[in-house]
GROMACS .gro file of C-alpha atoms in nm:
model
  271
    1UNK     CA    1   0.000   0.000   0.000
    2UNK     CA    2   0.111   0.338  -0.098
    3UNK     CA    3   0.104   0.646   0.096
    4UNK     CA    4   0.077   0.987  -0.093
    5UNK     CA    5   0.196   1.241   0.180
    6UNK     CA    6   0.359   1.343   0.475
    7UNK     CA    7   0.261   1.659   0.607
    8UNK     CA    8   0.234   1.764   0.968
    9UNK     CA    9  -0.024   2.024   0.905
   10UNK     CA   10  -0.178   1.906   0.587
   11UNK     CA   11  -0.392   1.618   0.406
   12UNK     CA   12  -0.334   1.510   0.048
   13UNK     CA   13  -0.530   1.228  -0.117
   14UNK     CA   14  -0.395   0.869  -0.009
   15UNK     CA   15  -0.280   0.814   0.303
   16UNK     CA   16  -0.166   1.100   0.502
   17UNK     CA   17   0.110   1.110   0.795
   18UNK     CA   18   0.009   1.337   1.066
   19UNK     CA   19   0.173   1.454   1.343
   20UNK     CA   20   0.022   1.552   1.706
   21UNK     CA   21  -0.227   1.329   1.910
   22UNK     CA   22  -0.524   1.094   1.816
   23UNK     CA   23  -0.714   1.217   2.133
   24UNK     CA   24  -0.869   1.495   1.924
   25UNK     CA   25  -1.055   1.558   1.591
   26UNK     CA   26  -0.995   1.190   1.520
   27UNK     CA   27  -1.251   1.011   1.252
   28UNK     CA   28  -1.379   0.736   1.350
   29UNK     CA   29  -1.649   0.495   1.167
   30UNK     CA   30  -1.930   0.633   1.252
   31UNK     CA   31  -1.758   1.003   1.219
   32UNK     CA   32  -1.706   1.113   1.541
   33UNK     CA   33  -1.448   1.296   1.662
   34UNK     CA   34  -1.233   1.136   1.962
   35UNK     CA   35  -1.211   1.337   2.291
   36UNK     CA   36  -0.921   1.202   2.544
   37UNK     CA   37  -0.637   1.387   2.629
   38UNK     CA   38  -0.344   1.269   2.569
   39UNK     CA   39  -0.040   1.199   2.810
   40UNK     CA   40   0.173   1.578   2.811
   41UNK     CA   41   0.506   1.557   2.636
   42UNK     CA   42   0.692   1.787   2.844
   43UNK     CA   43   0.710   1.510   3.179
   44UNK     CA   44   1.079   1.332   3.159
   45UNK     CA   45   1.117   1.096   2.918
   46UNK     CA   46   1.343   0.847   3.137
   47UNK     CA   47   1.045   0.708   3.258
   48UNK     CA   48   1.202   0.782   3.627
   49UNK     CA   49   0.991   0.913   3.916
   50UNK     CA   50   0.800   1.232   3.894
   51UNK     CA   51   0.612   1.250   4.255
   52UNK     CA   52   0.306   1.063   4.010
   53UNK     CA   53   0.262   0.699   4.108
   54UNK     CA   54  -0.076   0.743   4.238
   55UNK     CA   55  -0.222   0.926   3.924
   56UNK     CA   56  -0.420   0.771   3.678
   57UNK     CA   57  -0.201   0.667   3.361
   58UNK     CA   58  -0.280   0.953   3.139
   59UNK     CA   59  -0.260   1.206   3.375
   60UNK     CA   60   0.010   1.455   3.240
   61UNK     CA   61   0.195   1.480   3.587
   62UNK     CA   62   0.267   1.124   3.544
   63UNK     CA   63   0.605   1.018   3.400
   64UNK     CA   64   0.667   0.861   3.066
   65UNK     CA   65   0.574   0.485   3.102
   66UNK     CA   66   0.867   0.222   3.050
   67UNK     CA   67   0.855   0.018   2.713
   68UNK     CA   68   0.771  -0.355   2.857
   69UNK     CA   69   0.932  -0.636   2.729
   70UNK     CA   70   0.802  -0.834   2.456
   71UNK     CA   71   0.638  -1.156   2.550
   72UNK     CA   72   0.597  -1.312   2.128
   73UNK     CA   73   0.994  -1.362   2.115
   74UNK     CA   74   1.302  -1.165   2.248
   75UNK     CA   75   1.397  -1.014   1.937
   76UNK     CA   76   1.039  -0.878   1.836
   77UNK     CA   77   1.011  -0.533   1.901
   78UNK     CA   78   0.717  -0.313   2.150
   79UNK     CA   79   0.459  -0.091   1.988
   80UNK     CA   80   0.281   0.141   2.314
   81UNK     CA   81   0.000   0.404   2.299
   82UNK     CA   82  -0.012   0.528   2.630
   83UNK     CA   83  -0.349   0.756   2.585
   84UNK     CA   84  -0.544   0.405   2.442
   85UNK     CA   85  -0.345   0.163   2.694
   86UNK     CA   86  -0.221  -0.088   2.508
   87UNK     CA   87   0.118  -0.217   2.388
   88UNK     CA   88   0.159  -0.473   2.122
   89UNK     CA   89   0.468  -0.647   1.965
   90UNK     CA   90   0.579  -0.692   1.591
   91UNK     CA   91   0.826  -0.862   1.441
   92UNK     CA   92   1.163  -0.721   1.402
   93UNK     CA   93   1.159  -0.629   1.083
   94UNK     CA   94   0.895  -0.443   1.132
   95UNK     CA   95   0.908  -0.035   1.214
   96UNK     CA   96   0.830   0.094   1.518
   97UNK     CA   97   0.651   0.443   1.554
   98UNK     CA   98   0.606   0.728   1.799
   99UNK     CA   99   0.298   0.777   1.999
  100UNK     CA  100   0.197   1.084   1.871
  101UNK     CA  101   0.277   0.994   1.501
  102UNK     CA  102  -0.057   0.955   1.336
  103UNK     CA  103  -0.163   0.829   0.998
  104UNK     CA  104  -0.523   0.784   0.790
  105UNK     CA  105  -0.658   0.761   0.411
  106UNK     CA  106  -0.790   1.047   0.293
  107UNK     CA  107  -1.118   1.099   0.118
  108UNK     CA  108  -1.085   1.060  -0.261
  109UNK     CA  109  -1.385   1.203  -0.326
  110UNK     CA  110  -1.350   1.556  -0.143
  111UNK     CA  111  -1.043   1.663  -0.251
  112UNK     CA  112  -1.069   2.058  -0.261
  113UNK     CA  113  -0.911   2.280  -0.536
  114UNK     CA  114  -0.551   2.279  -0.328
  115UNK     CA  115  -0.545   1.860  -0.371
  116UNK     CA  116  -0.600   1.860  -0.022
  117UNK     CA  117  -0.874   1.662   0.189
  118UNK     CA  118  -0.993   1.531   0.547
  119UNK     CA  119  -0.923   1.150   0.609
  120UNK     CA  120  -1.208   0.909   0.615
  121UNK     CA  121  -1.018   0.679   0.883
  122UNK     CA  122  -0.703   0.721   1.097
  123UNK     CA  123  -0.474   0.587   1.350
  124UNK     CA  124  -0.211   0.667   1.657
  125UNK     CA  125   0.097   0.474   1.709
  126UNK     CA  126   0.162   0.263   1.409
  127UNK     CA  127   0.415   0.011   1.303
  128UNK     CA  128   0.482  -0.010   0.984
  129UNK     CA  129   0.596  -0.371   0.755
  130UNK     CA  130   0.806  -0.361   0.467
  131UNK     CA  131   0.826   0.042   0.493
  132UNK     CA  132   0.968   0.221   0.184
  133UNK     CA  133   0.894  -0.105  -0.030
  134UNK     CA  134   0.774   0.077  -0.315
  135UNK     CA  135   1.037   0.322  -0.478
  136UNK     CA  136   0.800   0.504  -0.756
  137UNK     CA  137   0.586   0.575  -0.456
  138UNK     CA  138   0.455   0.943  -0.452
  139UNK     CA  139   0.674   1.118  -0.195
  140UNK     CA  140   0.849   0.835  -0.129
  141UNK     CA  141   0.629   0.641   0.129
  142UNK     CA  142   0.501   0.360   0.125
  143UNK     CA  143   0.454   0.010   0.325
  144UNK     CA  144   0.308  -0.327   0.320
  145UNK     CA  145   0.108  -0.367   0.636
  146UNK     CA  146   0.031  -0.066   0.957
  147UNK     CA  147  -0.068  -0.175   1.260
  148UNK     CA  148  -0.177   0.118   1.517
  149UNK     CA  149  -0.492   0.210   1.757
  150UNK     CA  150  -0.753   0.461   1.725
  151UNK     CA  151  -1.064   0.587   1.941
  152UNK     CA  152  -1.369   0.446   1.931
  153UNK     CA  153  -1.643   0.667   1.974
  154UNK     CA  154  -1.946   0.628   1.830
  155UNK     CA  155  -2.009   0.287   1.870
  156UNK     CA  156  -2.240   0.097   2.102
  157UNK     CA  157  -2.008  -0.198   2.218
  158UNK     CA  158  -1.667  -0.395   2.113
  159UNK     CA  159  -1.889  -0.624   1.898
  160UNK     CA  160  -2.010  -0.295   1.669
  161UNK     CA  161  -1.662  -0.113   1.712
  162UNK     CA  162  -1.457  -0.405   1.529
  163UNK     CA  163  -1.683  -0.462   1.248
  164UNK     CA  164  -1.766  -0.134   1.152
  165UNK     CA  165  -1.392  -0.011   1.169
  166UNK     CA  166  -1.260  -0.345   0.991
  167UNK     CA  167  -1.513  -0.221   0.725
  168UNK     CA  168  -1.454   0.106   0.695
  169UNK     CA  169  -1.100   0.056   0.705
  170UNK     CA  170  -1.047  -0.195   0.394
  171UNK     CA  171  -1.296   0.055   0.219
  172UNK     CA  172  -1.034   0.380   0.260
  173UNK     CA  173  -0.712   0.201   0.181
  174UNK     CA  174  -0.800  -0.027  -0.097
  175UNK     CA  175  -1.164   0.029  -0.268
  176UNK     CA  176  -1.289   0.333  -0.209
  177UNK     CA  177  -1.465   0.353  -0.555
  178UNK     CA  178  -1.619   0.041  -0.428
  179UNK     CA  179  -1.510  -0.172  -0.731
  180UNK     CA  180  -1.367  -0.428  -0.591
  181UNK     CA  181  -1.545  -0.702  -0.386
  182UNK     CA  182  -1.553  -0.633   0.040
  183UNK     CA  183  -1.637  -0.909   0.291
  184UNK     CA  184  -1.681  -0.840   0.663
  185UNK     CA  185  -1.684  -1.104   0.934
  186UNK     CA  186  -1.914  -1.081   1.199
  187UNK     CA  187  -1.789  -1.001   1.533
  188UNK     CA  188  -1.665  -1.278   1.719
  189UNK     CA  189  -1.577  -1.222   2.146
  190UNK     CA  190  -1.167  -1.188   2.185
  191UNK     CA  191  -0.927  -1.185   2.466
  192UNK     CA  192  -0.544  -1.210   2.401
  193UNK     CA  193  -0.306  -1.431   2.555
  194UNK     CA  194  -0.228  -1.068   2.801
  195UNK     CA  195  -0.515  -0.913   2.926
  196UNK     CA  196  -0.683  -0.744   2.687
  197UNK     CA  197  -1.068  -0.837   2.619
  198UNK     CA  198  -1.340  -0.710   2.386
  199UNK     CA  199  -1.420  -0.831   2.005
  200UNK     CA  200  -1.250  -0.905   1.660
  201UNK     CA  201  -1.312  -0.869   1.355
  202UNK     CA  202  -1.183  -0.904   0.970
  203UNK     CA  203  -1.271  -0.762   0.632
  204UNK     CA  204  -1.100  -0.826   0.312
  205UNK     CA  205  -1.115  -0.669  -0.021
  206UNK     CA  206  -1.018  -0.884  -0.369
  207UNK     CA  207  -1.008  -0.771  -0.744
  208UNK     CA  208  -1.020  -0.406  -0.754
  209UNK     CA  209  -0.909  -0.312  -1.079
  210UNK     CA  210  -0.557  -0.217  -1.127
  211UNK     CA  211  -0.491   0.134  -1.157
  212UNK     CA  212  -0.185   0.175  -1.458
  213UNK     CA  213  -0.086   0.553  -1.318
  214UNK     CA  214   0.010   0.399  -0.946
  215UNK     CA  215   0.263   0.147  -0.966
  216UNK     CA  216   0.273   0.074  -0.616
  217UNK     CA  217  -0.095   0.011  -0.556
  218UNK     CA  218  -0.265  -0.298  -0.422
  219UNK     CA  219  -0.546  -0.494  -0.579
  220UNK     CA  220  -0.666  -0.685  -0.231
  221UNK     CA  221  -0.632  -0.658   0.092
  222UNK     CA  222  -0.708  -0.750   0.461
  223UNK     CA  223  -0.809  -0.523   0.764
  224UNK     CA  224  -0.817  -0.695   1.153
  225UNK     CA  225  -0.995  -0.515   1.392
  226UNK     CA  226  -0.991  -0.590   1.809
  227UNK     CA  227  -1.183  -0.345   1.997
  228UNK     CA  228  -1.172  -0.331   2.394
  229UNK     CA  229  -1.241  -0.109   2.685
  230UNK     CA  230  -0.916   0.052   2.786
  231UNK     CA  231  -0.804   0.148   3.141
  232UNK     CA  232  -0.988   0.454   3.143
  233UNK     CA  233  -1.334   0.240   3.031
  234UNK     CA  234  -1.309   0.437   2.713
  235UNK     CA  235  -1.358   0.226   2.363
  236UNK     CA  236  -1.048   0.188   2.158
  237UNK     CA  237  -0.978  -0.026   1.841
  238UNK     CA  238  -0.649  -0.136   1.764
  239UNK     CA  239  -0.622  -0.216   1.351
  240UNK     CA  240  -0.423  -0.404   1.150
  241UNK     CA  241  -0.413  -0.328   0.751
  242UNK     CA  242  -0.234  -0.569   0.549
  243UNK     CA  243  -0.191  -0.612   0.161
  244UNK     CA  244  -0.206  -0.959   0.062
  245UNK     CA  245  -0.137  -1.178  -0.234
  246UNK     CA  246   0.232  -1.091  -0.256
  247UNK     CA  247   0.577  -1.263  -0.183
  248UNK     CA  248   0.622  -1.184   0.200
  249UNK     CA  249   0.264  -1.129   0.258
  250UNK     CA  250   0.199  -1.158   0.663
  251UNK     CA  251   0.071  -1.525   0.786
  252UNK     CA  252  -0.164  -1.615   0.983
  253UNK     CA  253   0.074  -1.730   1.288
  254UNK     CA  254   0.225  -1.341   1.252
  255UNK     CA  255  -0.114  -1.183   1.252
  256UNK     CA  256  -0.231  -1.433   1.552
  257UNK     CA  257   0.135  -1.369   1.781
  258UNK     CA  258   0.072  -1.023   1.704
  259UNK     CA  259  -0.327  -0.972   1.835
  260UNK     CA  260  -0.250  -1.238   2.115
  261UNK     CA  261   0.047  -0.992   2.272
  262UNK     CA  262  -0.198  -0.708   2.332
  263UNK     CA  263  -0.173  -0.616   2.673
  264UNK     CA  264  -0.326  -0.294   2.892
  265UNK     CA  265  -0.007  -0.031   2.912
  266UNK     CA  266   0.069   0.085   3.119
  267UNK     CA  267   0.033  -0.253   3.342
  268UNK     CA  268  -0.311  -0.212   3.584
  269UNK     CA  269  -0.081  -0.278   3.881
  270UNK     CA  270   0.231  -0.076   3.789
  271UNK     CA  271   0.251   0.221   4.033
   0.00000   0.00000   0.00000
């Protein structure tokens, strides 16, 4: 999958790489705009004491929480969003990103006269497979698979969270002319391996016509949804988006080690 931007300030058709917090303005399925705060970037980042164990998590007097270990294999790497509590691990040749890096597909049909436009979906956090792949990409970015976590507002439950936003996600990065062919599971009841509880879901998109002016583009694709009630018994949907039918495509025992090491972040009895 391609992505057609990076601006901090700014969204261009495709995906677009934001920077600040997914706490607010952030889309969701149903539209809604998220609301948390997140944790302030000015405490230490050492992670050492601050006078704050007896705050909640997010509160911004806290320190920065310590990366955990991973718990898949030694030498996969830890993925945290502190402001949706959870942490998650990838493989190692996978990306790591920053907590407040943000990224989303933007609406191909409201692009204004300046090429710019609002995304339909987006994320916090993400780790990134196989980033750079593509070297005709548009500005140079591109990967093979995201993985990141994203409010969910606007929903009723878990169940209706990870359907709607495995949906709604395979529609924004592969089909949004709706040419291809989407299938959505229904909701099925999840807890990983670490703690974290709620629903899961997976949509998948196959033979949307290839596009001749984007080299890079996909013609199928997979979106995994789990959505939980974080620390803070707010709804939040972690999502997976993963091209498929290529050499190195992501396997079922990857996507399974990764959903199964979601754990609540910082740990409920840390402190």
């Amino acid at each position: 999958m391609v992505a057609t931007a990076v601006l901090a300030a700014g969204v261009i058709t495709g995906v677009v790489l934001l920077g600040g917090d997914d706490g607010k303005d952030e889309p969701t399925a149903g539209g809604d705009a998220g609301t948390e705060s997140p944790t302030d970037p000015s405490t230490g980042p050492d992670g050492g004491d601050t006078g704050g164990d007896d705050l909640p998590p997010d509160d911004p007097r806290r320190g920065v929480a310590q990366i955990p270990d991973p718990v898949v294999a030694p030498d996969w790497q830890v993925q945290t969003i502190e402001n949706r509590h959870n942490a998650f691990d990838v493989p190692p040749d996978w990306q790591t990103g920053g907590e407040s890096d943000m990224i989303g597909y933007a609406d191909e049909n409201a692009e204004d006269d300046d090429g710019f436009a609002d995304p339909l979906v987006s994320m916090s956090a993400p780790a990134t497979y196989m980033d750079g792949w593509c070297a005709e990409a548009e500005y140079g970015v591109s990967w093979r698979a995201v993985a990141g976590t994203k409010g969910g507002q606007g929903a009723t439950g878990t169940a209706e969270a990870a359907r709607n936003e495995a949906g709604s996600w395979a529609l924004a990065a592969y089909d949004q002319q709706e040419r291809g062919t989407l299938r959505v599971t229904e909701s099925e009841p999840f807890t990983s391996e670490h703690g974290i509880e709620g629903h899961t879901a997976t949509a998948t998109i196959t033979g949307v016509p290839e596009d001749p002016e984007d080299p890079c583009g996909s013609t199928e694709g997979k979106v995994v949804t789990v959505s939980y009630i974080d620390l803070n018994n707010d709804l939040a949907t972690w999502v997976l988006v993963m091209d498929t039918g290529f050499d190195g495509e992501l396997d079922d025992e990857t996507v399974r080690s990764m959903m199964n090491s979601l754990r609540p972040f910082p740990a409920e009895d840390a402190g």
